[in-house]
Tab-separated table of C-alpha atoms and ligand atoms in Angstrom:
chain	number	residue	atom	x	y	z
A	829	UNK	CA	-55.357	14.713	109.921
A	830	UNK	CA	-58.728	13.025	110.168
A	831	UNK	CA	-60.343	15.994	111.826
A	832	UNK	CA	-59.216	18.252	108.966
A	833	UNK	CA	-61.240	16.485	106.306
A	834	UNK	CA	-63.619	18.543	104.187
A	835	UNK	CA	-67.180	17.262	103.996
A	836	UNK	CA	-68.256	16.566	100.425
A	837	UNK	CA	-71.745	17.176	99.077
A	838	UNK	CA	-73.538	13.828	98.708
A	839	UNK	CA	-73.765	12.285	95.232
A	840	UNK	CA	-77.256	13.353	94.091
A	841	UNK	CA	-78.146	10.051	92.422
A	842	UNK	CA	-76.996	7.863	95.314
A	843	UNK	CA	-78.628	10.180	97.859
A	844	UNK	CA	-81.916	9.852	96.013
A	845	UNK	CA	-81.608	6.043	96.197
A	846	UNK	CA	-81.453	6.332	99.988
A	847	UNK	CA	-84.372	8.785	100.278
A	848	UNK	CA	-86.451	6.386	98.166
A	849	UNK	CA	-85.555	3.409	100.364
A	850	UNK	CA	-86.546	5.400	103.471
A	851	UNK	CA	-89.950	6.452	102.055
A	852	UNK	CA	-92.584	4.235	103.755
A	853	UNK	CA	-95.215	4.668	100.985
A	854	UNK	CA	-95.948	1.353	99.262
A	855	UNK	CA	-97.040	2.905	95.949
A	856	UNK	CA	-93.847	4.975	95.489
A	857	UNK	CA	-92.178	4.799	92.074
A	858	UNK	CA	-88.391	4.787	91.630
A	859	UNK	CA	-87.238	6.462	88.413
A	860	UNK	CA	-83.926	7.547	89.942
A	861	UNK	CA	-80.722	5.549	89.727
A	862	UNK	CA	-79.863	4.030	86.339
A	863	UNK	CA	-80.547	0.402	87.095
A	864	UNK	CA	-82.680	-1.763	84.805
A	865	UNK	CA	-85.814	-3.233	86.379
A	866	UNK	CA	-88.240	-5.697	84.828
A	867	UNK	CA	-92.042	-5.362	85.011
A	868	UNK	CA	-91.959	-6.812	88.535
A	869	UNK	CA	-89.500	-4.165	89.664
A	870	UNK	CA	-86.647	-6.670	89.929
A	871	UNK	CA	-83.109	-6.211	88.556
A	872	UNK	CA	-82.557	-9.802	87.444
A	873	UNK	CA	-79.304	-11.678	87.019
A	874	UNK	CA	-79.315	-12.278	83.256
A	875	UNK	CA	-79.798	-15.888	82.145
A	876	UNK	CA	-76.452	-16.100	80.362
A	877	UNK	CA	-74.690	-14.622	83.400
A	878	UNK	CA	-76.220	-17.300	85.666
A	879	UNK	CA	-75.218	-20.027	83.208
A	880	UNK	CA	-71.672	-18.679	82.842
A	881	UNK	CA	-71.291	-18.399	86.607
A	882	UNK	CA	-72.387	-22.032	87.016
A	883	UNK	CA	-69.852	-23.150	84.421
A	884	UNK	CA	-67.209	-21.016	86.071
A	885	UNK	CA	-67.774	-22.567	89.487
A	886	UNK	CA	-67.477	-26.015	87.916
A	887	UNK	CA	-64.351	-25.338	85.893
A	888	UNK	CA	-62.292	-22.667	87.644
A	889	UNK	CA	-59.340	-24.228	89.418
A	890	UNK	CA	-57.494	-21.246	90.764
A	891	UNK	CA	-58.059	-17.690	91.777
A	892	UNK	CA	-54.431	-16.707	91.600
A	893	UNK	CA	-53.614	-13.357	89.991
A	894	UNK	CA	-54.284	-12.957	86.307
A	895	UNK	CA	-52.674	-10.297	84.184
A	896	UNK	CA	-52.145	-6.736	85.390
A	897	UNK	CA	-54.178	-5.479	82.466
A	898	UNK	CA	-56.877	-8.074	83.179
A	899	UNK	CA	-57.609	-11.364	81.473
A	900	UNK	CA	-56.318	-11.004	77.870
A	901	UNK	CA	-59.244	-13.047	76.499
A	902	UNK	CA	-61.709	-10.657	78.204
A	903	UNK	CA	-59.838	-7.652	76.810
A	904	UNK	CA	-60.016	-8.997	73.255
A	905	UNK	CA	-63.666	-10.022	73.555
A	906	UNK	CA	-64.495	-6.481	74.708
A	907	UNK	CA	-62.409	-4.953	71.918
A	908	UNK	CA	-64.416	-6.964	69.411
A	909	UNK	CA	-67.767	-6.058	71.030
A	910	UNK	CA	-66.946	-2.363	71.012
A	911	UNK	CA	-64.941	-1.913	67.851
A	912	UNK	CA	-65.301	-4.931	65.571
A	913	UNK	CA	-62.477	-4.233	63.072
A	914	UNK	CA	-63.032	-0.467	62.876
A	915	UNK	CA	-59.646	0.530	64.304
A	916	UNK	CA	-57.655	-1.667	61.943
A	917	UNK	CA	-54.865	-3.965	63.030
A	918	UNK	CA	-52.626	-3.621	66.001
A	919	UNK	CA	-53.428	-0.119	67.258
A	920	UNK	CA	-55.722	-1.030	70.129
A	921	UNK	CA	-54.573	-1.336	73.759
A	922	UNK	CA	-57.112	-2.592	76.315
A	923	UNK	CA	-57.036	-2.909	80.085
A	924	UNK	CA	-59.737	-4.153	82.416
A	925	UNK	CA	-61.005	-1.601	84.915
A	926	UNK	CA	-63.343	-1.694	87.904
A	927	UNK	CA	-66.526	-0.767	86.025
A	928	UNK	CA	-67.117	2.104	83.634
A	929	UNK	CA	-66.365	4.585	86.399
A	930	UNK	CA	-62.986	2.954	87.001
A	931	UNK	CA	-62.301	3.191	83.274
A	932	UNK	CA	-63.172	6.902	83.205
A	933	UNK	CA	-60.856	7.454	86.125
A	934	UNK	CA	-58.034	5.484	84.461
A	935	UNK	CA	-58.548	7.418	81.208
A	936	UNK	CA	-58.166	10.726	83.007
A	937	UNK	CA	-55.181	9.344	84.919
A	938	UNK	CA	-53.608	8.416	81.581
A	939	UNK	CA	-54.146	11.914	80.285
A	940	UNK	CA	-52.619	13.405	83.433
A	941	UNK	CA	-49.724	10.976	83.279
A	942	UNK	CA	-49.004	11.998	79.674
A	943	UNK	CA	-48.396	15.394	81.283
A	944	UNK	CA	-49.814	17.608	78.593
A	945	UNK	CA	-51.629	20.861	79.286
A	946	UNK	CA	-54.848	19.225	78.235
A	947	UNK	CA	-58.416	20.321	78.798
A	948	UNK	CA	-61.287	17.853	78.996
A	949	UNK	CA	-64.468	18.988	77.250
A	950	UNK	CA	-67.615	17.850	79.012
A	951	UNK	CA	-71.079	17.622	77.580
A	952	UNK	CA	-73.520	20.040	79.226
A	953	UNK	CA	-75.246	18.319	80.875
A	954	UNK	CA	-73.379	15.108	81.600
A	955	UNK	CA	-73.281	12.310	84.161
A	956	UNK	CA	-72.335	14.183	87.378
A	957	UNK	CA	-69.538	11.733	88.183
A	958	UNK	CA	-67.631	12.837	85.051
A	959	UNK	CA	-67.360	16.282	86.561
A	960	UNK	CA	-66.499	15.213	90.078
A	961	UNK	CA	-63.784	12.745	89.030
A	962	UNK	CA	-62.156	15.317	86.734
A	963	UNK	CA	-62.358	17.961	89.406
A	964	UNK	CA	-60.955	15.568	92.040
A	965	UNK	CA	-57.998	14.880	89.745
A	966	UNK	CA	-57.508	18.586	89.113
A	967	UNK	CA	-58.030	18.192	85.380
A	968	UNK	CA	-58.960	21.444	83.600
A	969	UNK	CA	-62.490	21.296	82.184
A	970	UNK	CA	-64.624	23.147	79.696
A	971	UNK	CA	-68.195	22.473	78.693
A	972	UNK	CA	-69.819	22.139	75.308
A	973	UNK	CA	-73.547	22.674	74.758
A	974	UNK	CA	-75.389	19.433	74.129
A	975	UNK	CA	-79.077	19.616	74.996
A	976	UNK	CA	-81.750	21.967	73.704
A	977	UNK	CA	-84.126	22.413	76.645
A	978	UNK	CA	-86.919	23.611	74.357
A	979	UNK	CA	-86.951	20.759	71.821
A	980	UNK	CA	-85.386	18.177	74.184
A	981	UNK	CA	-83.153	17.160	71.244
A	982	UNK	CA	-79.425	17.602	70.766
A	983	UNK	CA	-78.319	21.213	70.339
A	984	UNK	CA	-75.937	20.183	67.584
A	985	UNK	CA	-75.180	23.680	66.315
A	986	UNK	CA	-74.273	24.748	69.866
A	987	UNK	CA	-72.134	21.645	70.328
A	988	UNK	CA	-70.170	22.232	67.137
A	989	UNK	CA	-69.763	25.936	67.806
A	990	UNK	CA	-68.332	25.240	71.279
A	991	UNK	CA	-66.051	22.428	70.152
A	992	UNK	CA	-64.545	24.699	67.490
A	993	UNK	CA	-62.576	26.060	70.459
A	994	UNK	CA	-61.008	22.679	71.282
A	995	UNK	CA	-57.220	22.767	71.072
A	996	UNK	CA	-54.828	20.209	69.652
A	997	UNK	CA	-54.577	17.368	72.195
A	998	UNK	CA	-57.673	18.320	74.213
A	999	UNK	CA	-59.875	15.417	75.251
A	1000	UNK	CA	-63.562	15.544	74.300
A	1001	UNK	CA	-65.681	13.307	76.510
A	1002	UNK	CA	-68.610	11.959	74.490
A	1003	UNK	CA	-71.431	9.583	75.362
A	1004	UNK	CA	-71.204	6.704	72.881
A	1005	UNK	CA	-74.972	6.149	72.969
A	1006	UNK	CA	-77.987	6.596	75.258
A	1007	UNK	CA	-76.851	9.964	76.581
A	1008	UNK	CA	-76.973	10.223	80.365
A	1009	UNK	CA	-78.921	12.219	81.605
A	1010	UNK	CA	-80.879	13.472	78.598
A	1011	UNK	CA	-81.623	10.447	76.360
A	1012	UNK	CA	-80.965	12.663	73.294
A	1013	UNK	CA	-78.454	11.142	70.873
A	1014	UNK	CA	-76.415	12.116	67.854
A	1015	UNK	CA	-77.654	10.969	64.447
A	1016	UNK	CA	-75.247	9.184	62.085
A	1017	UNK	CA	-74.562	12.295	59.987
A	1018	UNK	CA	-73.903	14.309	63.160
A	1019	UNK	CA	-71.254	11.788	64.208
A	1020	UNK	CA	-69.689	12.305	60.756
A	1021	UNK	CA	-69.619	16.081	61.190
A	1022	UNK	CA	-68.217	15.688	64.693
A	1023	UNK	CA	-65.476	13.339	63.443
A	1024	UNK	CA	-64.452	15.924	60.826
A	1025	UNK	CA	-64.328	18.664	63.448
A	1026	UNK	CA	-62.295	16.637	65.959
A	1027	UNK	CA	-59.844	15.576	63.244
A	1028	UNK	CA	-59.467	19.174	62.067
A	1029	UNK	CA	-58.935	20.503	65.601
A	1030	UNK	CA	-56.588	17.648	66.582
A	1031	UNK	CA	-58.798	16.880	69.613
A	1032	UNK	CA	-58.927	13.375	71.054
A	1033	UNK	CA	-62.322	11.727	71.583
A	1034	UNK	CA	-62.882	9.973	74.904
A	1035	UNK	CA	-66.028	7.883	74.566
A	1036	UNK	CA	-67.990	6.769	77.608
A	1037	UNK	CA	-70.143	3.854	76.490
A	1038	UNK	CA	-72.160	2.407	79.362
A	1039	UNK	CA	-75.403	1.411	77.609
A	1040	UNK	CA	-74.395	-0.464	74.446
A	1041	UNK	CA	-77.432	-2.520	73.405
A	1042	UNK	CA	-79.951	-0.384	75.310
A	1043	UNK	CA	-80.652	2.096	72.489
A	1044	UNK	CA	-81.001	0.807	68.920
A	1045	UNK	CA	-79.017	-2.456	69.158
A	1046	UNK	CA	-75.475	-3.618	69.944
A	1047	UNK	CA	-73.966	-2.620	66.597
A	1048	UNK	CA	-76.126	0.462	66.072
A	1049	UNK	CA	-75.169	1.819	69.503
A	1050	UNK	CA	-71.473	1.441	68.657
A	1051	UNK	CA	-71.815	3.360	65.375
A	1052	UNK	CA	-70.266	6.614	66.609
A	1053	UNK	CA	-67.510	4.825	68.535
A	1054	UNK	CA	-66.531	2.745	65.494
A	1055	UNK	CA	-66.717	5.691	63.134
A	1056	UNK	CA	-64.313	7.700	65.293
A	1057	UNK	CA	-62.067	4.661	65.767
A	1058	UNK	CA	-61.765	4.328	61.990
A	1059	UNK	CA	-60.871	8.000	61.528
A	1060	UNK	CA	-59.045	9.350	64.542
A	1061	UNK	CA	-55.318	8.845	65.140
A	1062	UNK	CA	-55.849	8.623	68.916
A	1063	UNK	CA	-58.869	7.814	71.014
A	1064	UNK	CA	-59.922	6.574	74.454
A	1065	UNK	CA	-62.989	4.505	75.298
A	1066	UNK	CA	-64.378	3.728	78.748
A	1067	UNK	CA	-66.865	0.870	78.543
A	1068	UNK	CA	-69.067	-0.590	81.237
A	1069	UNK	CA	-70.673	-4.041	81.520
A	1070	UNK	CA	-72.822	-2.952	84.469
A	1071	UNK	CA	-75.986	-2.399	82.462
A	1072	UNK	CA	-75.838	-4.556	79.332
A	1073	UNK	CA	-74.676	-7.610	81.307
A	1074	UNK	CA	-76.491	-6.550	84.508
A	1075	UNK	CA	-73.215	-6.920	86.431
A	1076	UNK	CA	-73.500	-3.687	88.417
A	1077	UNK	CA	-71.846	-4.768	91.645
A	1078	UNK	CA	-69.132	-6.872	89.990
A	1079	UNK	CA	-67.400	-3.727	88.683
A	1080	UNK	CA	-66.679	-4.858	85.152
A	1081	UNK	CA	-65.383	-2.500	82.493
A	1082	UNK	CA	-62.467	-1.701	80.208
A	1083	UNK	CA	-60.381	1.247	79.200
A	1084	UNK	CA	-59.429	1.139	75.525
A	1085	UNK	CA	-56.693	3.359	74.135
A	1086	UNK	CA	-56.258	3.514	70.362
A	1087	UNK	CA	-52.696	4.425	69.413
A	1088	UNK	CA	-51.756	6.180	66.152
A	1089	UNK	CA	-49.987	3.062	64.843
A	1090	UNK	CA	-49.027	-0.478	65.765
A	1091	UNK	CA	-45.513	0.649	66.694
A	1092	UNK	CA	-46.713	2.877	69.510
A	1093	UNK	CA	-49.250	0.413	70.897
A	1094	UNK	CA	-46.922	-1.620	73.217
A	1095	UNK	CA	-45.938	1.476	75.213
A	1096	UNK	CA	-49.596	2.469	75.546
A	1097	UNK	CA	-50.521	-1.055	76.638
A	1098	UNK	CA	-47.698	-1.141	79.211
A	1099	UNK	CA	-48.779	2.252	80.528
A	1100	UNK	CA	-52.360	1.040	81.046
A	1101	UNK	CA	-51.016	-1.908	83.057
A	1102	UNK	CA	-48.716	0.413	85.016
A	1103	UNK	CA	-51.605	2.716	85.878
A	1104	UNK	CA	-53.679	-0.263	87.036
A	1105	UNK	CA	-50.797	-1.313	89.308
A	1106	UNK	CA	-50.548	2.145	90.845
A	1107	UNK	CA	-54.251	2.493	91.516
A	1108	UNK	CA	-55.559	-0.942	92.424
A	1109	UNK	CA	-53.101	-3.496	91.052
A	1110	UNK	CA	-55.031	-6.350	89.410
A	1111	UNK	CA	-58.525	-5.432	88.208
A	1112	UNK	CA	-61.559	-7.422	89.438
A	1113	UNK	CA	-61.857	-10.685	87.512
A	1114	UNK	CA	-65.167	-12.391	88.285
A	1115	UNK	CA	-67.435	-10.207	86.145
A	1116	UNK	CA	-64.778	-9.987	83.432
A	1117	UNK	CA	-64.496	-13.754	83.171
A	1118	UNK	CA	-68.268	-14.122	83.012
A	1119	UNK	CA	-68.444	-11.548	80.202
A	1120	UNK	CA	-65.621	-13.264	78.316
A	1121	UNK	CA	-67.332	-16.663	78.634
A	1122	UNK	CA	-70.591	-15.211	77.352
A	1123	UNK	CA	-69.013	-13.387	74.423
A	1124	UNK	CA	-66.854	-16.334	73.370
A	1125	UNK	CA	-69.404	-19.147	73.808
A	1126	UNK	CA	-71.996	-19.167	70.990
A	1127	UNK	CA	-74.981	-20.508	73.015
A	1128	UNK	CA	-74.361	-18.084	75.885
A	1129	UNK	CA	-73.799	-15.197	73.529
A	1130	UNK	CA	-76.998	-15.728	71.597
A	1131	UNK	CA	-79.043	-16.100	74.795
A	1132	UNK	CA	-77.470	-12.912	76.195
A	1133	UNK	CA	-78.241	-11.021	72.987
A	1134	UNK	CA	-81.830	-12.291	72.999
A	1135	UNK	CA	-82.394	-11.169	76.591
A	1136	UNK	CA	-80.725	-7.821	75.922
A	1137	UNK	CA	-83.048	-7.331	72.932
A	1138	UNK	CA	-86.055	-8.039	75.174
A	1139	UNK	CA	-84.802	-5.459	77.671
A	1140	UNK	CA	-84.279	-2.912	74.901
A	1141	UNK	CA	-87.649	-3.532	73.287
A	1142	UNK	CA	-89.338	-3.398	76.694
A	1143	UNK	CA	-87.917	0.091	77.265
A	1144	UNK	CA	-88.977	1.211	73.777
A	1145	UNK	CA	-92.497	-0.067	74.502
A	1146	UNK	CA	-92.606	1.882	77.768
A	1147	UNK	CA	-91.492	5.020	75.912
A	1148	UNK	CA	-94.289	4.585	73.343
A	1149	UNK	CA	-96.901	4.021	76.059
A	1150	UNK	CA	-95.772	6.959	78.161
A	1151	UNK	CA	-95.778	9.299	75.163
A	1152	UNK	CA	-99.221	8.111	74.129
A	1153	UNK	CA	-100.665	8.570	77.660
A	1154	UNK	CA	-99.175	12.050	77.718
A	1155	UNK	CA	-100.532	12.837	74.249
A	1156	UNK	CA	-103.996	11.894	75.464
A	1157	UNK	CA	-103.805	13.721	78.780
A	1158	UNK	CA	-102.105	16.890	77.506
A	1159	UNK	CA	-104.036	16.952	74.251
A	1160	UNK	CA	-100.752	17.738	72.552
A	1161	UNK	CA	-97.648	16.137	71.093
A	1162	UNK	CA	-95.262	18.061	73.275
A	1163	UNK	CA	-94.020	14.935	75.048
A	1164	UNK	CA	-93.251	12.997	71.861
A	1165	UNK	CA	-89.553	13.585	72.432
A	1166	UNK	CA	-89.786	10.606	74.833
A	1167	UNK	CA	-90.127	8.295	71.820
A	1168	UNK	CA	-87.142	9.923	70.099
A	1169	UNK	CA	-84.881	9.500	73.117
A	1170	UNK	CA	-82.992	6.247	73.534
A	1171	UNK	CA	-81.628	4.204	76.427
A	1172	UNK	CA	-82.722	4.255	80.021
A	1173	UNK	CA	-83.060	7.980	80.455
A	1174	UNK	CA	-85.092	10.958	79.336
A	1175	UNK	CA	-84.832	14.441	80.710
A	1176	UNK	CA	-88.465	15.477	80.784
A	1177	UNK	CA	-87.962	19.193	81.421
A	1178	UNK	CA	-89.518	19.693	84.872
A	1179	UNK	CA	-88.377	22.480	87.190
A	1180	UNK	CA	-86.715	21.513	90.503
A	1181	UNK	CA	-89.980	22.508	92.249
A	1182	UNK	CA	-92.007	20.218	90.012
A	1183	UNK	CA	-89.527	17.371	90.626
A	1184	UNK	CA	-89.977	17.885	94.375
A	1185	UNK	CA	-93.742	18.066	94.013
A	1186	UNK	CA	-93.733	14.776	92.097
A	1187	UNK	CA	-91.737	13.203	94.892
A	1188	UNK	CA	-93.639	14.640	97.841
A	1189	UNK	CA	-97.213	14.536	96.553
A	1190	UNK	CA	-97.053	11.596	94.170
A	1191	UNK	CA	-94.215	9.452	95.532
A	1192	UNK	CA	-92.478	9.586	92.133
A	1193	UNK	CA	-88.704	9.788	92.385
A	1194	UNK	CA	-86.512	11.197	89.608
A	1195	UNK	CA	-83.126	12.946	89.598
A	1196	UNK	CA	-83.313	16.703	90.385
A	1197	UNK	CA	-82.655	17.711	86.768
A	1198	UNK	CA	-85.866	15.771	85.857
A	1199	UNK	CA	-84.061	12.726	84.453
A	1200	UNK	CA	-86.362	9.710	84.546
A	1201	UNK	CA	-85.222	6.104	84.321
A	1202	UNK	CA	-87.717	4.652	81.842
A	1203	UNK	CA	-86.813	1.128	82.986
A	1204	UNK	CA	-88.248	1.958	86.421
A	1205	UNK	CA	-91.756	2.025	84.863
A	1206	UNK	CA	-94.230	-0.747	84.091
A	1207	UNK	CA	-97.663	-0.837	82.474
A	1208	UNK	CA	-99.366	0.035	85.787
A	1209	UNK	CA	-97.148	2.978	86.623
A	1210	UNK	CA	-97.000	4.583	83.152
A	1211	UNK	CA	-100.495	6.159	83.458
A	1212	UNK	CA	-99.747	7.192	87.056
A	1213	UNK	CA	-96.614	9.046	85.945
A	1214	UNK	CA	-98.392	10.605	82.965
A	1215	UNK	CA	-101.205	11.944	85.149
A	1216	UNK	CA	-98.740	13.230	87.759
A	1217	UNK	CA	-96.720	15.042	85.053
A	1218	UNK	CA	-99.905	16.830	83.957
A	1219	UNK	CA	-100.972	17.510	87.566
A	1220	UNK	CA	-97.735	19.282	88.497
A	1221	UNK	CA	-98.013	21.413	85.355
A	1222	UNK	CA	-95.054	20.287	83.222
B	2708	LMR	C1	-76.796	6.520	86.893
B	2708	LMR	O1	-76.439	7.469	86.174
B	2708	LMR	O2	-77.827	6.525	87.570
B	2708	LMR	C2	-75.949	5.277	86.913
B	2708	LMR	O3	-74.866	5.394	86.061
B	2708	LMR	C3	-75.570	4.874	88.303
B	2708	LMR	C4	-74.564	5.756	88.937
B	2708	LMR	O4	-73.567	5.210	89.429
B	2708	LMR	O5	-74.735	6.976	88.978
């Protein structure tokens, strides 16, 4: 058996992390994996997380199993953070999952378990793991256009045209905010148009929201998610606390399933718990408990929100500075899309050769599709990147 295994191509983002670590140059710049770094290049434990962990150590008396769907208080705190009261009463089922990736996987498992001939529509481009998980599970996929390579904005006409083909019951995987890998996001009126289309086609939105608070603010970044939750009879949401709570390695996330009515919610909730049991039994609790303590304790919550705002504003400042350096060096406004993008990422539109050139000649690492992690920059490296972008001829 073990000699019959098929080798898999390495995950491009994780492979890049390793190549960067192995590069001996001291002035190398990591704009690869989507991890927030402060000006000193450190991914800090957030203040509120440290404080909650201290309180947890002092007060936690047992580590016996919690609930199969995760700690109920964590599930409701996350429901409130994501949805406020947009979905109305009693329709929302929530289960903790091991990170946003675990939630995506559980969402696709749920769809498979429902045993419908369902297609999942993927944004083109999307986070590569969406595609590999769906393909691993044997879920049929189709793509919808999302990014206009010329303007570096959303190709909304293309998106709508493609999604007109969605069938009743198909799942449409959408990025709730801070699109990964492009940084291009839907405007409020585009979410409205999309909601109308999905409702008309009977398609079910599946929102991946991994960067709430990194774009325009906690509530602003949930706009599309809440709009769809208020309109659609059914919906799935995979949410991650890796980035906005900085809990990457604790694997903290939730899968939310919005049922058509309160009467059908208990079965949905039981199914989420059942699927947890089949895949990993009880979900990880440490990160979840920390998040719940932060969200439900006013002093921790306000400190967390303040730090998250600093992180968000820091990234916006880096975007402004990078665009202005590029304006100066290119004598044009062709890189201004960087200020329109939101979140950690921007796809800057370099060819694979230029990406390689940036890595080999300049020690600047970005994902092969020319996605940069803006949070990997600081005021010293912004001009270095800008000059290198001009030098390689982007
Ligand atoms: C990324 O897109 O870089 C992050 O979501 C990290 C990952 O797991 O790929």
